[in-house]
Tab-separated table of C-alpha atoms in Angstrom:
chain	number	residue	atom	x	y	z
L	1	MET	CA	50.469	-68.923	31.194
L	2	SER	CA	51.647	-66.313	33.664
L	3	THR	CA	50.471	-62.706	33.861
L	4	ASP	CA	53.815	-61.460	32.497
L	5	ASP	CA	53.494	-63.737	29.453
L	6	ILE	CA	49.999	-62.453	28.750
L	7	THR	CA	51.174	-58.835	29.071
L	8	ASN	CA	54.099	-59.472	26.713
L	9	ASP	CA	51.803	-61.095	24.143
L	10	LEU	CA	49.366	-58.191	24.244
L	11	THR	CA	52.177	-55.653	23.942
L	12	ARG	CA	53.809	-57.552	21.081
L	13	ASN	CA	50.543	-57.558	19.151
L	14	THR	CA	50.090	-53.782	19.352
L	15	GLU	CA	53.580	-52.284	19.402
L	16	ASN	CA	53.996	-52.442	15.621
L	17	ALA	CA	50.601	-50.968	14.800
L	18	PRO	CA	50.814	-47.703	12.775
L	19	GLN	CA	49.037	-45.701	15.450
L	20	GLU	CA	51.340	-47.073	18.138
L	21	LEU	CA	54.440	-46.277	16.068
L	22	LEU	CA	53.214	-42.735	15.460
L	23	THR	CA	52.487	-42.181	19.138
L	24	ARG	CA	55.845	-43.597	20.195
L	25	SER	CA	57.651	-41.407	17.655
L	26	PHE	CA	55.837	-38.298	18.886
L	27	PHE	CA	56.767	-38.897	22.509
L	28	PHE	CA	60.351	-39.682	21.516
L	29	LEU	CA	60.599	-36.387	19.619
L	30	CYS	CA	59.284	-34.511	22.651
L	31	ALA	CA	61.899	-36.119	24.886
L	32	ALA	CA	64.657	-35.605	22.314
L	33	LEU	CA	63.705	-31.944	21.846
L	34	SER	CA	64.165	-31.198	25.541
L	35	ILE	CA	67.558	-32.927	25.561
L	36	VAL	CA	68.715	-31.152	22.405
L	37	THR	CA	67.602	-27.796	23.804
L	38	THR	CA	69.540	-28.378	27.025
L	39	ILE	CA	72.673	-29.464	25.185
L	40	SER	CA	72.417	-26.470	22.829
L	41	ILE	CA	72.193	-24.022	25.730
L	42	VAL	CA	75.186	-25.595	27.481
L	43	LEU	CA	77.258	-25.561	24.282
L	44	LEU	CA	76.352	-21.926	23.664
L	45	LEU	CA	77.439	-20.900	27.163
L	46	VAL	CA	80.670	-22.884	27.015
L	47	THR	CA	81.753	-21.775	23.532
L	48	GLU	CA	80.915	-18.106	24.041
L	49	ALA	CA	82.413	-18.010	27.546
L	50	ALA	CA	85.599	-19.611	26.178
L	51	LYS	CA	86.038	-16.556	23.948
L	52	PHE	CA	86.122	-14.401	27.078
L	53	PHE	CA	89.058	-16.060	28.806
L	54	THR	CA	92.706	-15.564	27.937
L	55	VAL	CA	93.540	-19.268	28.005
L	56	THR	CA	90.812	-20.480	25.656
L	57	ALA	CA	90.172	-17.438	23.442
L	58	PRO	CA	93.038	-18.186	20.977
L	59	LEU	CA	91.628	-21.687	20.494
L	60	MET	CA	88.333	-20.085	19.449
L	61	GLY	CA	90.044	-17.787	16.961
L	62	ILE	CA	89.465	-14.646	19.049
L	63	GLU	CA	91.884	-11.767	18.784
L	64	GLY	CA	91.717	-8.737	21.039
L	65	PRO	CA	91.239	-8.136	24.770
L	66	THR	CA	90.451	-11.114	26.977
L	67	ALA	CA	90.179	-11.757	30.706
L	68	SER	CA	92.062	-14.065	33.013
L	69	ILE	CA	89.997	-16.916	34.360
L	70	VAL	CA	91.766	-16.590	37.721
L	71	ASP	CA	90.971	-12.875	37.969
L	72	PHE	CA	87.396	-13.585	36.927
L	73	LEU	CA	86.809	-16.234	39.587
L	74	THR	CA	88.748	-14.539	42.412
L	75	GLY	CA	88.395	-10.831	41.665
L	76	THR	CA	86.132	-8.661	43.824
L	77	THR	CA	85.815	-5.655	41.509
L	78	TRP	CA	83.383	-5.484	38.592
L	79	GLN	CA	84.012	-2.392	36.475
L	80	ILE	CA	83.453	-2.841	32.764
L	81	ASN	CA	84.961	0.502	31.804
L	82	ASN	CA	88.249	-0.486	33.466
L	83	ASN	CA	88.137	-4.055	32.145
L	84	GLU	CA	87.866	-5.416	35.689
L	85	PHE	CA	85.701	-8.513	35.693
L	86	GLY	CA	85.759	-9.969	39.208
L	87	VAL	CA	82.647	-12.103	39.399
L	88	LEU	CA	82.799	-12.401	43.196
L	89	ALA	CA	81.349	-8.894	43.398
L	90	LEU	CA	78.249	-10.254	41.644
L	91	VAL	CA	78.247	-13.652	43.343
L	92	SER	CA	78.281	-12.058	46.805
L	93	ALA	CA	75.109	-10.071	46.044
L	94	THR	CA	73.409	-13.153	44.607
L	95	LEU	CA	74.452	-15.212	47.622
L	96	MET	CA	73.156	-12.584	50.048
L	97	ILE	CA	69.773	-12.417	48.331
L	98	THR	CA	69.603	-16.222	48.347
L	99	ILE	CA	70.425	-16.394	52.063
L	100	GLY	CA	67.941	-13.647	52.913
L	101	SER	CA	65.166	-15.197	50.845
L	102	ALA	CA	65.854	-18.600	52.403
L	103	ILE	CA	65.448	-17.139	55.897
L	104	VAL	CA	62.036	-15.847	54.833
L	105	ALA	CA	60.730	-18.616	52.592
L	106	LEU	CA	61.929	-21.899	54.093
L	107	PRO	CA	60.319	-21.711	57.553
L	108	LEU	CA	57.169	-20.008	56.268
L	109	GLY	CA	56.868	-22.449	53.381
L	110	VAL	CA	57.271	-25.520	55.592
L	111	ALA	CA	54.855	-24.111	58.191
L	112	THR	CA	52.319	-23.454	55.432
L	113	ALA	CA	52.794	-26.989	54.114
L	114	ILE	CA	52.274	-28.478	57.601
L	115	TYR	CA	49.068	-26.502	58.005
L	116	LEU	CA	47.723	-27.505	54.586
L	117	SER	CA	48.653	-31.157	55.034
L	118	GLU	CA	47.851	-31.752	58.696
L	119	TYR	CA	45.601	-29.031	60.078
L	120	ALA	CA	43.557	-27.424	57.299
L	121	LYS	CA	40.011	-28.588	56.647
L	122	PRO	CA	39.246	-29.606	53.058
L	123	GLN	CA	37.288	-26.419	52.407
L	124	HIS	CA	40.160	-24.277	53.714
L	125	ARG	CA	42.704	-26.205	51.673
L	126	ALA	CA	40.564	-25.758	48.568
L	127	VAL	CA	40.914	-21.986	48.976
L	128	LEU	CA	44.489	-21.666	50.249
L	129	LYS	CA	46.161	-23.974	47.717
L	130	PRO	CA	44.872	-22.038	44.664
L	131	ALA	CA	45.770	-18.783	46.418
L	132	LEU	CA	49.363	-19.960	46.687
L	133	GLU	CA	49.349	-20.848	43.010
L	134	VAL	CA	48.082	-17.369	42.161
L	135	LEU	CA	50.931	-15.906	44.214
L	136	ALA	CA	53.380	-17.981	42.177
L	137	GLY	CA	51.863	-16.742	38.929
L	138	ILE	CA	52.403	-13.020	39.552
L	139	PRO	CA	55.003	-11.582	37.115
L	140	THR	CA	58.359	-11.090	38.782
L	141	VAL	CA	58.672	-7.482	37.637
L	142	VAL	CA	55.522	-6.748	39.654
L	143	TYR	CA	57.277	-8.160	42.709
L	144	GLY	CA	60.165	-5.797	42.024
L	145	PHE	CA	57.946	-2.713	41.930
L	146	PHE	CA	56.109	-3.981	45.019
L	147	ALA	CA	59.440	-4.126	46.839
L	148	LEU	CA	60.436	-0.663	45.629
L	149	ILE	CA	57.137	1.058	46.431
L	150	TYR	CA	55.977	-0.732	49.595
L	151	ILE	CA	58.656	-2.918	51.196
L	152	THR	CA	61.543	-0.446	51.004
L	153	PRO	CA	59.593	2.471	52.590
L	154	ALA	CA	58.445	0.115	55.353
L	155	ILE	CA	62.047	-0.910	55.995
L	156	GLN	CA	63.146	2.736	56.008
L	157	THR	CA	60.733	3.507	58.836
L	158	VAL	CA	62.625	0.994	60.977
L	159	LEU	CA	66.108	1.512	59.516
L	160	PRO	CA	66.369	5.136	58.323
L	161	GLY	CA	69.832	4.584	56.862
L	162	VAL	CA	68.615	2.117	54.237
L	163	GLY	CA	68.761	3.460	50.692
L	164	THR	CA	66.164	3.182	47.961
L	165	PHE	CA	67.905	0.121	46.532
L	166	ASN	CA	68.999	-2.429	49.107
L	167	LEU	CA	69.450	-6.156	49.568
L	168	ILE	CA	66.984	-6.422	52.462
L	169	SER	CA	64.084	-5.462	50.243
L	170	ALA	CA	65.302	-7.710	47.431
L	171	SER	CA	65.701	-10.651	49.830
L	172	LEU	CA	62.228	-10.182	51.299
L	173	VAL	CA	60.471	-9.967	47.959
L	174	VAL	CA	62.325	-12.976	46.527
L	175	GLY	CA	61.526	-14.870	49.729
L	176	ILE	CA	57.832	-14.085	49.294
L	177	MET	CA	58.094	-15.138	45.667
L	178	ILE	CA	59.451	-18.623	46.410
L	179	ILE	CA	57.171	-19.428	49.366
L	180	PRO	CA	54.571	-21.064	47.070
L	181	MET	CA	57.200	-23.393	45.607
L	182	VAL	CA	58.401	-24.521	49.043
L	183	ALA	CA	54.869	-24.856	50.404
L	184	SER	CA	53.389	-26.686	47.430
L	185	ILE	CA	56.155	-29.265	46.965
L	186	SER	CA	56.520	-29.830	50.718
L	187	GLU	CA	52.761	-30.255	51.097
L	188	ASP	CA	52.724	-32.849	48.323
L	189	ALA	CA	55.542	-34.732	50.060
L	190	MET	CA	53.718	-34.653	53.411
L	191	SER	CA	50.424	-35.733	51.872
L	192	ALA	CA	52.192	-38.767	50.397
L	193	VAL	CA	53.111	-40.016	53.897
L	194	PRO	CA	50.831	-42.994	54.685
L	195	ASP	CA	48.115	-42.387	57.274
L	196	GLU	CA	49.212	-45.561	59.057
L	197	LEU	CA	52.257	-43.685	60.379
L	198	ARG	CA	50.030	-40.928	61.746
L	199	GLN	CA	47.655	-43.399	63.348
L	200	ALA	CA	50.593	-45.226	64.937
L	201	GLY	CA	51.740	-41.948	66.468
L	202	TYR	CA	48.288	-41.171	67.805
L	203	GLY	CA	48.098	-44.701	69.174
L	204	MET	CA	51.238	-43.990	71.192
L	205	GLY	CA	49.582	-40.933	72.727
L	206	ALA	CA	51.280	-38.308	70.572
L	207	THR	CA	49.623	-34.955	69.979
L	208	LYS	CA	48.807	-33.472	66.576
L	209	PHE	CA	51.897	-31.280	66.788
L	210	ASP	CA	54.106	-34.222	67.752
L	211	VAL	CA	52.832	-36.315	64.860
L	212	SER	CA	53.215	-33.444	62.375
L	213	THR	CA	56.758	-32.468	63.371
L	214	GLY	CA	58.081	-35.790	64.661
L	215	ILE	CA	56.619	-38.244	62.164
L	216	VAL	CA	55.270	-36.569	59.031
L	217	VAL	CA	58.075	-34.051	58.469
L	218	PRO	CA	60.921	-36.584	58.905
L	219	ALA	CA	59.103	-39.050	56.639
L	220	ALA	CA	58.755	-36.375	53.941
L	221	LEU	CA	62.252	-34.979	54.454
L	222	SER	CA	63.563	-35.835	50.983
L	223	GLY	CA	60.692	-34.016	49.288
L	224	ILE	CA	60.999	-31.048	51.621
L	225	PHE	CA	64.721	-30.735	50.968
L	226	SER	CA	64.119	-30.962	47.236
L	227	SER	CA	61.679	-28.077	47.530
L	228	PHE	CA	64.385	-26.066	49.319
L	229	ILE	CA	66.904	-26.618	46.538
L	230	LEU	CA	64.420	-25.880	43.763
L	231	ALA	CA	63.242	-22.722	45.508
L	232	LEU	CA	66.783	-21.497	46.140
L	233	SER	CA	67.687	-22.245	42.531
L	234	ARG	CA	64.769	-20.024	41.565
L	235	ALA	CA	66.055	-17.344	43.949
L	236	ILE	CA	69.538	-17.502	42.437
L	237	GLY	CA	68.186	-17.206	38.913
L	238	GLU	CA	65.623	-14.494	39.641
L	239	THR	CA	66.118	-11.502	37.374
L	240	MET	CA	63.527	-8.737	37.197
L	241	ALA	CA	62.630	-8.500	40.884
L	242	VAL	CA	66.263	-8.123	41.967
L	243	THR	CA	67.030	-5.825	39.026
L	244	VAL	CA	64.402	-3.388	40.284
L	245	ALA	CA	64.940	-3.771	44.038
L	246	ALA	CA	68.648	-4.475	44.604
L	247	GLY	CA	70.278	-1.647	42.654
L	248	SER	CA	72.931	-1.500	39.979
L	249	ARG	CA	76.178	-0.774	41.830
L	250	ALA	CA	78.523	-3.752	41.762
L	251	GLN	CA	80.409	-4.171	45.010
L	252	PHE	CA	81.787	-7.057	47.024
L	253	LEU	CA	79.936	-7.502	50.319
L	254	ASN	CA	80.315	-9.936	53.197
L	255	PRO	CA	77.219	-12.188	53.281
L	256	LEU	CA	77.784	-12.852	56.973
L	257	ASN	CA	77.627	-9.134	57.870
L	258	PRO	CA	74.001	-8.171	58.642
L	259	ALA	CA	74.755	-4.484	58.070
L	260	ALA	CA	75.783	-5.199	54.482
L	261	TYR	CA	72.181	-6.068	53.626
L	262	GLN	CA	71.261	-2.407	53.995
L	263	GLU	CA	73.336	-1.531	50.942
L	264	GLY	CA	72.533	-1.927	47.281
L	265	ALA	CA	74.461	-4.335	45.093
L	266	LEU	CA	74.394	-5.968	41.677
L	267	PRO	CA	73.468	-9.677	41.492
L	268	MET	CA	74.582	-11.800	38.562
L	269	THR	CA	71.230	-11.820	36.782
L	270	ALA	CA	70.843	-8.052	37.145
L	271	ALA	CA	74.373	-7.583	35.799
L	272	MET	CA	73.423	-9.543	32.686
L	273	VAL	CA	70.367	-7.342	32.168
L	274	GLN	CA	72.485	-4.239	32.684
L	275	LEU	CA	74.997	-5.416	30.100
L	276	LEU	CA	72.307	-6.245	27.563
L	277	LEU	CA	70.613	-2.877	27.979
L	278	GLY	CA	73.880	-0.968	28.005
L	279	ASP	CA	75.930	0.322	25.105
L	280	ILE	CA	78.113	-2.723	24.510
L	281	THR	CA	79.611	-3.897	21.254
L	282	GLY	CA	78.527	-7.297	20.011
L	283	GLY	CA	81.517	-9.605	20.170
L	284	GLY	CA	83.463	-7.291	22.499
L	285	LEU	CA	84.858	-8.166	25.908
L	286	ALA	CA	81.848	-6.820	27.821
L	287	TYR	CA	79.507	-8.717	25.539
L	288	ARG	CA	81.405	-11.964	26.042
L	289	SER	CA	81.332	-11.458	29.810
L	290	LEU	CA	77.582	-12.056	29.607
L	291	PHE	CA	78.192	-15.679	28.758
L	292	ALA	CA	80.879	-16.049	31.422
L	293	ILE	CA	78.383	-14.863	34.049
L	294	GLY	CA	75.713	-17.132	32.592
L	295	LEU	CA	78.028	-20.133	32.695
L	296	THR	CA	78.919	-19.386	36.324
L	297	LEU	CA	75.233	-19.141	37.188
L	298	PHE	CA	74.529	-22.388	35.362
L	299	VAL	CA	77.282	-24.245	37.223
L	300	ILE	CA	76.032	-23.014	40.604
L	301	THR	CA	72.470	-24.082	39.831
L	302	LEU	CA	73.638	-27.430	38.440
L	303	VAL	CA	75.611	-28.193	41.589
L	304	MET	CA	72.571	-27.394	43.728
L	305	ASN	CA	70.359	-29.684	41.655
L	306	VAL	CA	72.889	-32.507	41.870
L	307	ILE	CA	72.979	-32.106	45.654
L	308	SER	CA	69.177	-32.130	45.702
L	309	ASP	CA	69.018	-35.368	43.729
L	310	PHE	CA	71.617	-36.982	45.996
L	311	VAL	CA	69.794	-36.027	49.180
L	312	ALA	CA	66.428	-37.068	47.733
L	313	GLN	CA	67.820	-40.494	46.838
L	314	ARG	CA	69.675	-40.838	50.122
L	315	TYR	CA	66.757	-40.031	52.430
L	316	ARG	CA	63.804	-41.107	50.304
L	317	GLU	CA	61.256	-43.217	52.160
L	318	GLU	CA	59.421	-45.859	50.144
L	319	TYR	CA	56.120	-47.194	51.401
């Protein structure tokens, strides 16, 4: 009798036991709950956002003011009082904060991961890894006040023209916030690289730096890239830090213009907070715009996660 036959016999004898059925049912409910929650959130965003747009609102039984989906996706002016809902004004601020935070977090996070994986002694790693986790556990609103009280004045000493609320400060603080995510996931990916590859590099006369950057990093590339996407998804969805640091004036800015980062702007998440805290009527056009922004944010994040999964599958190394 083969090993597979023995395993099947043992499994068949226990799978119908009451305890096994109860355990299996519990785990199934846990998995089903997560799926149902996700589907419920998506349905909520889609149905409520449909009430916002002119094309789909009549199908939802909505009468009253609506917005054009074309104007929403291509407009560059966001003024609720004038019924101007151009989401690009919000997307540009979100994109600029994401780009700025990526410039800060990605190289620092990867460098930290290389040090923890390849250079740090066990006693140093035992201190630095928990310190990174503590950094990740700080409430985001604290990061926002940190940016407002410390980072912005420091920036103003170098750039006197920068206002109290600006995208530089918001980008820096969000970049600091997502460094632990990049470093931790990248370090796990590098630690999973077999030591045989390192030893082969040393056997060829390579230095520690050559092995780290030429062998370990390429071998862990799929995990590193996944950490980038997850961290940037966190940056896109960050709320309280950018609400405090970036300002509340919606305006369309050019993400490729470095001078534009000195100005304040309104990211998508901060706009949602502003709408919720403002004097809006439940069921009105401004209220329904909340769900249109949320759906846009969800689609952007979903696309990034799909790209992450594709790259991880495409460049994954199996040992």
